[in-house]
PDB file of C-alpha atoms in Angstrom:
ATOM      1  CA  UNK A  12       0.136  -0.291   0.282  1.00 39.00           C
ATOM      2  CA  UNK A  13       2.483   2.474   0.686  1.00 42.00           C
ATOM      3  CA  UNK A  14       4.398   1.542  -3.009  1.00 72.00           C
ATOM      4  CA  UNK A  15       1.508   2.501  -4.767  1.00 77.00           C
ATOM      5  CA  UNK A  16       0.806   5.741  -2.578  1.00 76.00           C
ATOM      6  CA  UNK A  17       4.390   6.988  -3.175  1.00 78.00           C
ATOM      7  CA  UNK A  18       3.601   5.412  -6.859  1.00 84.00           C
ATOM      8  CA  UNK A  19       0.446   7.770  -6.979  1.00 85.00           C
ATOM      9  CA  UNK A  20       1.989  10.828  -5.475  1.00 81.00           C
ATOM     10  CA  UNK A  21       4.911  10.986  -8.112  1.00 84.00           C
ATOM     11  CA  UNK A  22       2.121  10.498 -11.383  1.00 87.00           C
ATOM     12  CA  UNK A  23      -0.021  13.499  -9.607  1.00 83.00           C
ATOM     13  CA  UNK A  24       3.371  15.131  -9.655  1.00 80.00           C
ATOM     14  CA  UNK A  25       4.594  14.203 -13.035  1.00 84.00           C
ATOM     15  CA  UNK A  26       1.098  15.573 -14.264  1.00 84.00           C
ATOM     16  CA  UNK A  27       1.066  19.009 -12.736  1.00 77.00           C
ATOM     17  CA  UNK A  28       4.170  19.904 -14.814  1.00 75.00           C
ATOM     18  CA  UNK A  29       3.351  18.737 -18.177  1.00 76.00           C
ATOM     19  CA  UNK A  30      -0.302  19.832 -20.418  1.00 76.00           C
ATOM     20  CA  UNK A  31      -0.087  15.683 -21.716  1.00 83.00           C
ATOM     21  CA  UNK A  32       1.629  12.539 -21.119  1.00 88.00           C
ATOM     22  CA  UNK A  33       1.301   9.745 -22.764  1.00 89.00           C
ATOM     23  CA  UNK A  34       0.593   6.433 -21.312  1.00 87.00           C
ATOM     24  CA  UNK A  35       4.684   4.698 -22.511  1.00 88.00           C
ATOM     25  CA  UNK A  36       5.964   7.941 -20.844  1.00 89.00           C
ATOM     26  CA  UNK A  37       4.256   7.932 -17.655  1.00 90.00           C
ATOM     27  CA  UNK A  38       5.121   3.666 -17.587  1.00 89.00           C
ATOM     28  CA  UNK A  39       8.904   4.407 -18.268  1.00 90.00           C
ATOM     29  CA  UNK A  40       9.347   7.715 -15.761  1.00 90.00           C
ATOM     30  CA  UNK A  41       7.665   5.490 -12.993  1.00 90.00           C
ATOM     31  CA  UNK A  42       8.999   2.209 -13.898  1.00 89.00           C
ATOM     32  CA  UNK A  43       6.050   0.417 -14.250  1.00 91.00           C
ATOM     33  CA  UNK A  44       3.471  -1.046 -17.126  1.00 90.00           C
ATOM     34  CA  UNK A  45       1.047   1.120 -18.825  1.00 88.00           C
ATOM     35  CA  UNK A  46      -1.169  -0.771 -17.020  1.00 90.00           C
ATOM     36  CA  UNK A  47      -0.502   0.011 -13.975  1.00 92.00           C
ATOM     37  CA  UNK A  48      -0.961   3.638 -14.572  1.00 90.00           C
ATOM     38  CA  UNK A  49      -4.205   2.742 -16.366  1.00 89.00           C
ATOM     39  CA  UNK A  50      -5.053   1.843 -12.927  1.00 91.00           C
ATOM     40  CA  UNK A  51      -3.478   4.624 -10.866  1.00 90.00           C
ATOM     41  CA  UNK A  52      -5.313   7.089 -13.161  1.00 90.00           C
ATOM     42  CA  UNK A  53      -8.061   5.399 -12.050  1.00 90.00           C
ATOM     43  CA  UNK A  54      -7.394   5.878  -8.047  1.00 88.00           C
ATOM     44  CA  UNK A  55      -6.550   9.737  -8.683  1.00 86.00           C
ATOM     45  CA  UNK A  56      -9.864  10.431 -10.415  1.00 86.00           C
ATOM     46  CA  UNK A  57     -11.440   8.018  -7.243  1.00 86.00           C
ATOM     47  CA  UNK A  58     -10.204  10.528  -5.233  1.00 82.00           C
ATOM     48  CA  UNK A  59     -11.304  13.735  -6.343  1.00 79.00           C
ATOM     49  CA  UNK A  60      -9.025  14.406  -9.966  1.00 83.00           C
ATOM     50  CA  UNK A  61     -10.139  14.954 -12.721  1.00 85.00           C
ATOM     51  CA  UNK A  62      -7.406  13.390 -14.933  1.00 87.00           C
ATOM     52  CA  UNK A  63      -8.348  13.018 -18.921  1.00 88.00           C
ATOM     53  CA  UNK A  64      -7.234  10.658 -21.077  1.00 85.00           C
ATOM     54  CA  UNK A  65      -7.085  10.299 -24.720  1.00 75.00           C
ATOM     55  CA  UNK A  66      -7.752   6.732 -26.636  1.00 66.00           C
ATOM     56  CA  UNK A  67      -4.973   5.155 -28.929  1.00 60.00           C
ATOM     57  CA  UNK A  68      -2.666   2.338 -28.321  1.00 56.00           C
ATOM     58  CA  UNK A  69      -0.815   4.131 -26.487  1.00 51.00           C
ATOM     59  CA  UNK A  70      -3.036   7.252 -24.813  1.00 57.00           C
ATOM     60  CA  UNK A  71      -2.757  10.086 -23.859  1.00 84.00           C
ATOM     61  CA  UNK A  72      -3.157  11.601 -19.936  1.00 89.00           C
ATOM     62  CA  UNK A  73      -3.339  14.993 -18.649  1.00 85.00           C
ATOM     63  CA  UNK A  74      -4.471  16.989 -15.195  1.00 82.00           C
ATOM     64  CA  UNK A  75      -7.601  18.884 -16.091  1.00 78.00           C
ATOM     65  CA  UNK A  76     -10.023  21.042 -13.762  1.00 68.00           C
ATOM     66  CA  UNK A  77     -12.508  19.362 -11.520  1.00 62.00           C
ATOM     67  CA  UNK A  78     -15.691  20.584  -9.184  1.00 49.00           C
ATOM     68  CA  UNK A  79     -13.147  21.132  -6.688  1.00 56.00           C
ATOM     69  CA  UNK A  80      -9.660  22.617  -6.164  1.00 60.00           C
ATOM     70  CA  UNK A  81      -7.708  18.897  -5.509  1.00 63.00           C
ATOM     71  CA  UNK A  82      -4.569  18.724  -3.441  1.00 67.00           C
ATOM     72  CA  UNK A  83      -1.274  20.591  -5.216  1.00 68.00           C
ATOM     73  CA  UNK A  84       2.124  18.118  -4.597  1.00 70.00           C
ATOM     74  CA  UNK A  85       5.355  20.567  -5.263  1.00 75.00           C
ATOM     75  CA  UNK A  86       9.133  19.845  -4.809  1.00 75.00           C
ATOM     76  CA  UNK A  87      11.377  22.575  -2.578  1.00 79.00           C
ATOM     77  CA  UNK A  88      11.532  24.732  -5.007  1.00 79.00           C
ATOM     78  CA  UNK A  89       8.344  24.905  -6.523  1.00 76.00           C
ATOM     79  CA  UNK A  90       7.554  25.525  -2.201  1.00 80.00           C
ATOM     80  CA  UNK A  91       9.918  28.072  -1.849  1.00 80.00           C
ATOM     81  CA  UNK A  92       8.665  29.916  -5.122  1.00 79.00           C
ATOM     82  CA  UNK A  93       4.939  30.029  -3.634  1.00 81.00           C
ATOM     83  CA  UNK A  94       5.371  31.280  -0.739  1.00 79.00           C
ATOM     84  CA  UNK A  95       7.941  33.939  -1.589  1.00 74.00           C
ATOM     85  CA  UNK A  96       5.396  34.897  -4.250  1.00 77.00           C
ATOM     86  CA  UNK A  97       2.087  35.226  -1.706  1.00 77.00           C
ATOM     87  CA  UNK A  98       4.253  36.784   1.250  1.00 71.00           C
ATOM     88  CA  UNK A  99       4.894  39.391  -2.216  1.00 69.00           C
ATOM     89  CA  UNK A 100       1.261  39.210  -3.523  1.00 70.00           C
ATOM     90  CA  UNK A 101       0.220  39.519   0.064  1.00 60.00           C
ATOM     91  CA  UNK A 102       2.301  42.771   0.063  1.00 60.00           C
ATOM     92  CA  UNK A 103       0.174  44.784  -2.382  1.00 61.00           C
ATOM     93  CA  UNK A 104       2.487  43.726  -5.374  1.00 61.00           C
ATOM     94  CA  UNK A 105      -0.824  42.715  -7.022  1.00 66.00           C
ATOM     95  CA  UNK A 106      -3.855  44.187  -6.356  1.00 63.00           C
ATOM     96  CA  UNK A 107      -7.212  42.706  -5.459  1.00 65.00           C
ATOM     97  CA  UNK A 108      -6.398  39.043  -4.277  1.00 67.00           C
ATOM     98  CA  UNK A 109      -4.025  40.899  -0.884  1.00 60.00           C
ATOM     99  CA  UNK A 110      -6.535  38.790   2.044  1.00 66.00           C
ATOM    100  CA  UNK A 111      -6.596  35.923  -0.391  1.00 73.00           C
ATOM    101  CA  UNK A 112      -2.930  35.699  -0.786  1.00 73.00           C
ATOM    102  CA  UNK A 113      -2.537  36.352   2.963  1.00 61.00           C
ATOM    103  CA  UNK A 114      -4.652  33.513   3.810  1.00 70.00           C
ATOM    104  CA  UNK A 115      -2.949  30.474   1.233  1.00 76.00           C
ATOM    105  CA  UNK A 116       0.268  32.204   2.673  1.00 72.00           C
ATOM    106  CA  UNK A 117      -0.581  31.343   6.326  1.00 68.00           C
ATOM    107  CA  UNK A 118      -2.028  27.766   5.258  1.00 69.00           C
ATOM    108  CA  UNK A 119       1.137  27.464   3.189  1.00 76.00           C
ATOM    109  CA  UNK A 120       3.378  28.415   6.188  1.00 72.00           C
ATOM    110  CA  UNK A 121       1.972  25.946   8.542  1.00 69.00           C
ATOM    111  CA  UNK A 122       3.030  22.855   5.956  1.00 71.00           C
ATOM    112  CA  UNK A 123       6.101  23.657   5.469  1.00 77.00           C
ATOM    113  CA  UNK A 124       9.309  21.898   5.994  1.00 80.00           C
ATOM    114  CA  UNK A 125      11.636  23.984   8.623  1.00 81.00           C
ATOM    115  CA  UNK A 126      14.736  23.049   6.149  1.00 83.00           C
ATOM    116  CA  UNK A 127      12.858  25.491   4.108  1.00 82.00           C
ATOM    117  CA  UNK A 128      11.837  28.362   6.042  1.00 78.00           C
ATOM    118  CA  UNK A 129      15.437  29.898   6.148  1.00 80.00           C
ATOM    119  CA  UNK A 130      15.620  30.327   2.448  1.00 78.00           C
ATOM    120  CA  UNK A 131      12.113  31.272   2.029  1.00 73.00           C
ATOM    121  CA  UNK A 132      12.508  34.466   4.494  1.00 71.00           C
ATOM    122  CA  UNK A 133      15.938  35.708   2.470  1.00 68.00           C
ATOM    123  CA  UNK A 134      14.042  35.411  -0.707  1.00 64.00           C
ATOM    124  CA  UNK A 135      11.217  37.127   1.418  1.00 60.00           C
ATOM    125  CA  UNK A 136      13.286  39.975   1.876  1.00 55.00           C
ATOM    126  CA  UNK A 137      14.885  40.986  -1.493  1.00 50.00           C
ATOM    127  CA  UNK A 138      11.333  40.511  -3.221  1.00 46.00           C
ATOM    128  CA  UNK A 139      10.123  43.341  -0.138  1.00 41.00           C
ATOM    129  CA  UNK A 140      13.358  45.235  -0.529  1.00 37.00           C
ATOM    130  CA  UNK A 141      12.640  45.646  -4.337  1.00 38.00           C
ATOM    131  CA  UNK A 142       8.864  46.034  -4.372  1.00 42.00           C
ATOM    132  CA  UNK A 143       7.214  49.132  -4.063  1.00 46.00           C
ATOM    133  CA  UNK A 144       6.840  52.624  -6.580  1.00 49.00           C
ATOM    134  CA  UNK A 145       5.746  50.890  -9.545  1.00 57.00           C
ATOM    135  CA  UNK A 146       2.039  50.378 -10.511  1.00 65.00           C
ATOM    136  CA  UNK A 147      -0.477  47.750  -9.468  1.00 70.00           C
ATOM    137  CA  UNK A 148      -1.988  45.072 -11.874  1.00 78.00           C
ATOM    138  CA  UNK A 149      -5.445  43.290 -12.158  1.00 77.00           C
ATOM    139  CA  UNK A 150      -4.928  39.762 -10.855  1.00 73.00           C
ATOM    140  CA  UNK A 151      -7.102  38.609 -13.604  1.00 77.00           C
ATOM    141  CA  UNK A 152      -4.924  40.028 -15.861  1.00 85.00           C
ATOM    142  CA  UNK A 153      -1.808  38.432 -14.488  1.00 82.00           C
ATOM    143  CA  UNK A 154      -3.486  34.996 -14.407  1.00 79.00           C
ATOM    144  CA  UNK A 155      -4.746  35.419 -18.024  1.00 86.00           C
ATOM    145  CA  UNK A 156      -1.711  36.039 -19.879  1.00 88.00           C
ATOM    146  CA  UNK A 157       0.155  33.747 -17.617  1.00 85.00           C
ATOM    147  CA  UNK A 158      -2.145  31.561 -18.661  1.00 85.00           C
ATOM    148  CA  UNK A 159      -2.159  31.805 -22.397  1.00 90.00           C
ATOM    149  CA  UNK A 160       1.397  32.011 -22.375  1.00 89.00           C
ATOM    150  CA  UNK A 161       1.695  28.782 -20.505  1.00 86.00           C
ATOM    151  CA  UNK A 162      -0.966  26.916 -22.948  1.00 87.00           C
ATOM    152  CA  UNK A 163       0.882  28.670 -26.120  1.00 92.00           C
ATOM    153  CA  UNK A 164      -2.295  29.947 -26.582  1.00 93.00           C
ATOM    154  CA  UNK A 165      -2.801  33.381 -28.596  1.00 95.00           C
ATOM    155  CA  UNK A 166      -4.202  36.382 -26.876  1.00 96.00           C
ATOM    156  CA  UNK A 167      -5.862  39.186 -27.835  1.00 96.00           C
ATOM    157  CA  UNK A 168      -6.265  42.494 -25.432  1.00 97.00           C
ATOM    158  CA  UNK A 169      -6.241  46.413 -26.120  1.00 96.00           C
ATOM    159  CA  UNK A 170      -2.940  48.296 -25.297  1.00 95.00           C
ATOM    160  CA  UNK A 171      -2.845  51.683 -23.659  1.00 91.00           C
ATOM    161  CA  UNK A 172       0.880  52.549 -25.161  1.00 84.00           C
ATOM    162  CA  UNK A 173       3.369  54.905 -23.406  1.00 74.00           C
ATOM    163  CA  UNK A 174       1.399  57.962 -25.475  1.00 74.00           C
ATOM    164  CA  UNK A 175      -2.066  57.255 -24.388  1.00 81.00           C
ATOM    165  CA  UNK A 176      -2.601  56.055 -27.626  1.00 88.00           C
ATOM    166  CA  UNK A 177      -4.691  52.936 -27.239  1.00 92.00           C
ATOM    167  CA  UNK A 178      -4.491  49.647 -30.185  1.00 94.00           C
ATOM    168  CA  UNK A 179      -5.640  46.390 -30.524  1.00 95.00           C
ATOM    169  CA  UNK A 180      -2.882  43.760 -30.027  1.00 96.00           C
ATOM    170  CA  UNK A 181      -2.538  40.138 -31.448  1.00 96.00           C
ATOM    171  CA  UNK A 182       0.107  38.148 -29.716  1.00 97.00           C
ATOM    172  CA  UNK A 183       1.274  35.479 -29.337  1.00 96.00           C
ATOM    173  CA  UNK A 184       2.371  35.497 -25.579  1.00 95.00           C
ATOM    174  CA  UNK A 185       5.947  34.246 -24.337  1.00 94.00           C
ATOM    175  CA  UNK A 186       6.361  35.141 -20.639  1.00 91.00           C
ATOM    176  CA  UNK A 187       5.986  37.946 -18.324  1.00 87.00           C
ATOM    177  CA  UNK A 188       8.867  39.327 -16.353  1.00 84.00           C
ATOM    178  CA  UNK A 189       8.601  41.451 -13.228  1.00 78.00           C
ATOM    179  CA  UNK A 190      10.996  43.736 -12.834  1.00 73.00           C
ATOM    180  CA  UNK A 191      10.315  44.070  -9.344  1.00 62.00           C
ATOM    181  CA  UNK A 192       8.293  47.868  -9.972  1.00 66.00           C
ATOM    182  CA  UNK A 193       6.590  46.653 -12.822  1.00 77.00           C
ATOM    183  CA  UNK A 194       5.288  43.486 -15.201  1.00 84.00           C
ATOM    184  CA  UNK A 195       5.399  43.345 -18.392  1.00 90.00           C
ATOM    185  CA  UNK A 196       4.799  40.560 -20.926  1.00 93.00           C
ATOM    186  CA  UNK A 197       7.470  39.359 -23.893  1.00 94.00           C
ATOM    187  CA  UNK A 198       5.101  38.489 -27.144  1.00 96.00           C
ATOM    188  CA  UNK A 199       5.113  37.979 -30.888  1.00 96.00           C
ATOM    189  CA  UNK A 200       3.136  40.621 -32.341  1.00 96.00           C
ATOM    190  CA  UNK A 201       1.196  39.279 -35.486  1.00 95.00           C
ATOM    191  CA  UNK A 202       0.782  42.163 -37.231  1.00 93.00           C
ATOM    192  CA  UNK A 203       3.766  43.444 -37.082  1.00 92.00           C
ATOM    193  CA  UNK A 204       5.827  40.385 -36.988  1.00 93.00           C
ATOM    194  CA  UNK A 205       8.429  41.893 -33.962  1.00 94.00           C
ATOM    195  CA  UNK A 206       9.079  40.852 -30.814  1.00 95.00           C
ATOM    196  CA  UNK A 207       7.299  43.344 -28.841  1.00 93.00           C
ATOM    197  CA  UNK A 208       7.042  44.310 -24.736  1.00 93.00           C
ATOM    198  CA  UNK A 209       3.874  45.398 -23.207  1.00 94.00           C
ATOM    199  CA  UNK A 210       3.093  46.615 -19.583  1.00 90.00           C
ATOM    200  CA  UNK A 211       0.890  44.955 -17.921  1.00 90.00           C
ATOM    201  CA  UNK A 212      -1.010  47.350 -16.169  1.00 90.00           C
ATOM    202  CA  UNK A 213      -1.593  48.848 -19.780  1.00 92.00           C
ATOM    203  CA  UNK A 214      -3.431  46.386 -21.234  1.00 94.00           C
ATOM    204  CA  UNK A 215      -6.755  44.728 -21.258  1.00 94.00           C
ATOM    205  CA  UNK A 216      -7.355  40.625 -22.474  1.00 95.00           C
ATOM    206  CA  UNK A 217     -10.129  40.257 -24.359  1.00 94.00           C
ATOM    207  CA  UNK A 218     -11.867  36.319 -24.032  1.00 90.00           C
ATOM    208  CA  UNK A 219     -11.874  34.104 -25.249  1.00 89.00           C
ATOM    209  CA  UNK A 220      -7.983  33.226 -25.687  1.00 88.00           C
ATOM    210  CA  UNK A 221      -7.504  32.267 -29.670  1.00 86.00           C
ATOM    211  CA  UNK A 222      -5.879  28.967 -31.043  1.00 92.00           C
ATOM    212  CA  UNK A 223      -2.774  27.587 -29.751  1.00 93.00           C
ATOM    213  CA  UNK A 224       0.819  27.953 -31.460  1.00 94.00           C
ATOM    214  CA  UNK A 225       4.179  26.841 -31.810  1.00 94.00           C
ATOM    215  CA  UNK A 226       6.195  29.066 -29.345  1.00 92.00           C
ATOM    216  CA  UNK A 227       9.234  30.865 -30.893  1.00 94.00           C
ATOM    217  CA  UNK A 228      12.833  31.132 -29.077  1.00 93.00           C
ATOM    218  CA  UNK A 229      12.958  35.095 -27.547  1.00 91.00           C
ATOM    219  CA  UNK A 230      14.861  37.344 -28.768  1.00 89.00           C
ATOM    220  CA  UNK A 231      18.935  36.384 -27.655  1.00 87.00           C
ATOM    221  CA  UNK A 232      17.387  32.928 -25.928  1.00 89.00           C
ATOM    222  CA  UNK A 233      17.105  35.306 -22.523  1.00 88.00           C
ATOM    223  CA  UNK A 234      13.858  36.546 -21.958  1.00 87.00           C
ATOM    224  CA  UNK A 235      13.824  38.797 -18.679  1.00 83.00           C
ATOM    225  CA  UNK A 236      17.600  40.047 -20.520  1.00 84.00           C
ATOM    226  CA  UNK A 237      15.896  41.176 -22.893  1.00 86.00           C
ATOM    227  CA  UNK A 238      12.882  43.205 -21.342  1.00 85.00           C
ATOM    228  CA  UNK A 239      14.752  44.447 -18.866  1.00 78.00           C
ATOM    229  CA  UNK A 240      17.102  45.706 -22.496  1.00 77.00           C
ATOM    230  CA  UNK A 241      14.192  47.449 -23.337  1.00 76.00           C
ATOM    231  CA  UNK A 242      13.096  48.756 -20.150  1.00 72.00           C
ATOM    232  CA  UNK A 243      16.397  50.612 -19.679  1.00 66.00           C
ATOM    233  CA  UNK A 244      16.099  52.225 -23.490  1.00 64.00           C
ATOM    234  CA  UNK A 245      12.636  53.918 -23.053  1.00 64.00           C
ATOM    235  CA  UNK A 246      13.001  58.178 -22.137  1.00 64.00           C
ATOM    236  CA  UNK A 247      11.782  59.198 -18.175  1.00 71.00           C
ATOM    237  CA  UNK A 248      11.144  62.772 -17.492  1.00 81.00           C
ATOM    238  CA  UNK A 249      13.756  62.999 -14.878  1.00 86.00           C
ATOM    239  CA  UNK A 250      17.283  61.317 -14.365  1.00 86.00           C
ATOM    240  CA  UNK A 251      18.151  61.167 -10.859  1.00 91.00           C
ATOM    241  CA  UNK A 252      21.831  60.985  -9.604  1.00 93.00           C
ATOM    242  CA  UNK A 253      22.285  59.758  -5.899  1.00 95.00           C
ATOM    243  CA  UNK A 254      24.824  59.696  -3.540  1.00 96.00           C
ATOM    244  CA  UNK A 255      25.424  57.492  -0.747  1.00 96.00           C
ATOM    245  CA  UNK A 256      27.293  57.178   2.572  1.00 95.00           C
ATOM    246  CA  UNK A 257      26.816  53.640   2.393  1.00 94.00           C
ATOM    247  CA  UNK A 258      29.341  51.138   0.397  1.00 94.00           C
ATOM    248  CA  UNK A 259      28.056  49.920  -3.291  1.00 92.00           C
ATOM    249  CA  UNK A 260      27.148  46.366  -1.914  1.00 91.00           C
ATOM    250  CA  UNK A 261      24.795  47.854   0.601  1.00 91.00           C
ATOM    251  CA  UNK A 262      23.109  49.723  -2.352  1.00 91.00           C
ATOM    252  CA  UNK A 263      23.006  47.187  -4.815  1.00 87.00           C
ATOM    253  CA  UNK A 264      21.077  44.925  -2.847  1.00 84.00           C
ATOM    254  CA  UNK A 265      18.383  47.304  -1.986  1.00 83.00           C
ATOM    255  CA  UNK A 266      17.674  48.083  -5.958  1.00 79.00           C
ATOM    256  CA  UNK A 267      16.668  46.063  -8.685  1.00 69.00           C
ATOM    257  CA  UNK A 268      17.961  45.290 -11.960  1.00 63.00           C
ATOM    258  CA  UNK A 269      15.787  48.752 -13.708  1.00 63.00           C
ATOM    259  CA  UNK A 270      16.460  50.106 -11.079  1.00 70.00           C
ATOM    260  CA  UNK A 271      19.841  52.131 -12.395  1.00 76.00           C
ATOM    261  CA  UNK A 272      23.463  51.598 -11.981  1.00 83.00           C
ATOM    262  CA  UNK A 273      25.343  51.813  -8.587  1.00 90.00           C
ATOM    263  CA  UNK A 274      28.518  53.656  -9.294  1.00 93.00           C
ATOM    264  CA  UNK A 275      31.253  52.763  -6.087  1.00 94.00           C
ATOM    265  CA  UNK A 276      33.292  55.892  -4.844  1.00 95.00           C
ATOM    266  CA  UNK A 277      35.575  54.920  -2.807  1.00 94.00           C
ATOM    267  CA  UNK A 278      34.680  52.077   0.312  1.00 93.00           C
ATOM    268  CA  UNK A 279      31.988  53.732   1.759  1.00 93.00           C
ATOM    269  CA  UNK A 280      30.355  55.798  -0.688  1.00 96.00           C
ATOM    270  CA  UNK A 281      28.868  55.210  -4.250  1.00 96.00           C
ATOM    271  CA  UNK A 282      26.629  56.873  -6.557  1.00 95.00           C
ATOM    272  CA  UNK A 283      22.742  55.442  -8.041  1.00 93.00           C
ATOM    273  CA  UNK A 284      22.303  57.516 -11.574  1.00 90.00           C
ATOM    274  CA  UNK A 285      18.430  55.782 -12.070  1.00 86.00           C
ATOM    275  CA  UNK A 286      15.039  57.808 -13.244  1.00 82.00           C
ATOM    276  CA  UNK A 287      11.884  58.516 -13.011  1.00 81.00           C
ATOM    277  CA  UNK A 288       8.235  59.931 -14.284  1.00 79.00           C
ATOM    278  CA  UNK A 289       7.436  60.969 -10.568  1.00 83.00           C
ATOM    279  CA  UNK A 290       8.755  62.668  -7.897  1.00 89.00           C
ATOM    280  CA  UNK A 291       6.606  61.685  -5.087  1.00 88.00           C
ATOM    281  CA  UNK A 292       7.278  57.417  -6.231  1.00 83.00           C
ATOM    282  CA  UNK A 293      11.152  58.517  -6.562  1.00 85.00           C
ATOM    283  CA  UNK A 294      10.973  60.208  -2.921  1.00 90.00           C
ATOM    284  CA  UNK A 295       8.953  56.673  -1.536  1.00 86.00           C
ATOM    285  CA  UNK A 296      11.495  54.618  -3.384  1.00 84.00           C
ATOM    286  CA  UNK A 297      14.389  56.467  -2.372  1.00 88.00           C
ATOM    287  CA  UNK A 298      13.130  56.470   1.345  1.00 86.00           C
ATOM    288  CA  UNK A 299      12.578  53.129   1.437  1.00 84.00           C
ATOM    289  CA  UNK A 300      17.064  52.233   0.916  1.00 88.00           C
ATOM    290  CA  UNK A 301      17.040  53.679   4.734  1.00 88.00           C
ATOM    291  CA  UNK A 302      20.233  54.755   4.125  1.00 92.00           C
ATOM    292  CA  UNK A 303      22.093  58.610   4.035  1.00 94.00           C
ATOM    293  CA  UNK A 304      21.582  60.009   1.033  1.00 95.00           C
ATOM    294  CA  UNK A 305      22.490  63.072  -1.199  1.00 96.00           C
ATOM    295  CA  UNK A 306      21.036  64.469  -3.515  1.00 96.00           C
ATOM    296  CA  UNK A 307      23.014  65.171  -6.954  1.00 96.00           C
ATOM    297  CA  UNK A 308      20.027  66.054  -9.527  1.00 93.00           C
ATOM    298  CA  UNK A 309      17.847  66.820 -10.975  1.00 93.00           C
ATOM    299  CA  UNK A 310      17.192  70.309  -9.434  1.00 94.00           C
ATOM    300  CA  UNK A 311      12.775  69.385  -9.103  1.00 94.00           C
ATOM    301  CA  UNK A 312      13.736  66.613  -6.606  1.00 94.00           C
ATOM    302  CA  UNK A 313      15.610  68.882  -4.396  1.00 94.00           C
ATOM    303  CA  UNK A 314      13.273  71.507  -4.178  1.00 94.00           C
ATOM    304  CA  UNK A 315       9.950  68.625  -4.146  1.00 94.00           C
ATOM    305  CA  UNK A 316      12.440  67.313  -0.579  1.00 94.00           C
ATOM    306  CA  UNK A 317      12.800  71.170   0.939  1.00 94.00           C
ATOM    307  CA  UNK A 318       8.885  71.014   0.423  1.00 94.00           C
ATOM    308  CA  UNK A 319       8.222  67.862   2.480  1.00 92.00           C
ATOM    309  CA  UNK A 320      10.488  68.739   4.893  1.00 91.00           C
ATOM    310  CA  UNK A 321       9.347  71.848   5.461  1.00 91.00           C
ATOM    311  CA  UNK A 322       5.562  70.497   5.306  1.00 90.00           C
ATOM    312  CA  UNK A 323       7.159  67.930   8.113  1.00 88.00           C
ATOM    313  CA  UNK A 324       8.609  70.928  10.333  1.00 88.00           C
ATOM    314  CA  UNK A 325       5.370  72.445  10.680  1.00 88.00           C
ATOM    315  CA  UNK A 326       3.623  68.967  11.164  1.00 88.00           C
ATOM    316  CA  UNK A 327       5.867  68.532  14.544  1.00 83.00           C
ATOM    317  CA  UNK A 328       6.365  71.887  15.753  1.00 76.00           C
ATOM    318  CA  UNK A 329       4.807  73.008  18.529  1.00 72.00           C
ATOM    319  CA  UNK A 330       1.538  74.448  17.750  1.00 64.00           C
ATOM    320  CA  UNK A 331       1.390  73.275  14.438  1.00 53.00           C
ATOM    321  CA  UNK A 332      -2.222  71.492  14.896  1.00 52.00           C
TER     322      UNK A 332
END
């Protein structure tokens, strides 16, 4: 019985890893016969899992959507990734699911092995310090886009460009990339016959999704690197230079790949060269470093901070209320 239970868990894990498996492939992975695979699939169905099968000599199996969500089998890496993602969502990086994320996170951490907790805590610290300052994205948008990319299905959506111009797009979605401030979709634009990067907070999916497609190799073979190169080339309203009274390593570990360039000056000081469209967002971002700094440029940011300082001073002066 124990051997059968272990095999069922391995089978369930395989079905969750890929869209479809043949009976022969599953039998080879589990080191059993195809007849045993069929029997194990029937056992999973009795436990409430929706496993769809195709007829034929080899047979094909895939995990379908049932009436209720069955338990998921996660390996160590997946459990850590889910825990960190839920903590980021609970903190508000994805709008509309903060409470649900917190409830799910509470359940997960009750069963999380002790050996994984240090890894989750370390990754959480990096995620929290990197987030903030970017627009929140509706959770439905992210799940719709991610589902289309995962299933290799064409996606249509309405998109608002940088200049406010609206357009209708038909794409082959490849990857969602989170830079620590914004979500981006890398996709093959079927009308323009080229790769395009879209901000997720500016797109509105049109359902249902389209036909399936054969995924293409992303530019340079690295979707995230391509998106980051494009993000760094976008024009911004303010070019910013900040001098920190802290080592470059301390500033770099609190920044993100798209935050800008950290330039060491000596062992105790460095400069951060970055850019922004909003002085308010930039102020919140700099305060998140919790390190002493001096603004070198632009003058608009210096005046903005002086005005804030005067306001805070007035708020704490005797008789100000």
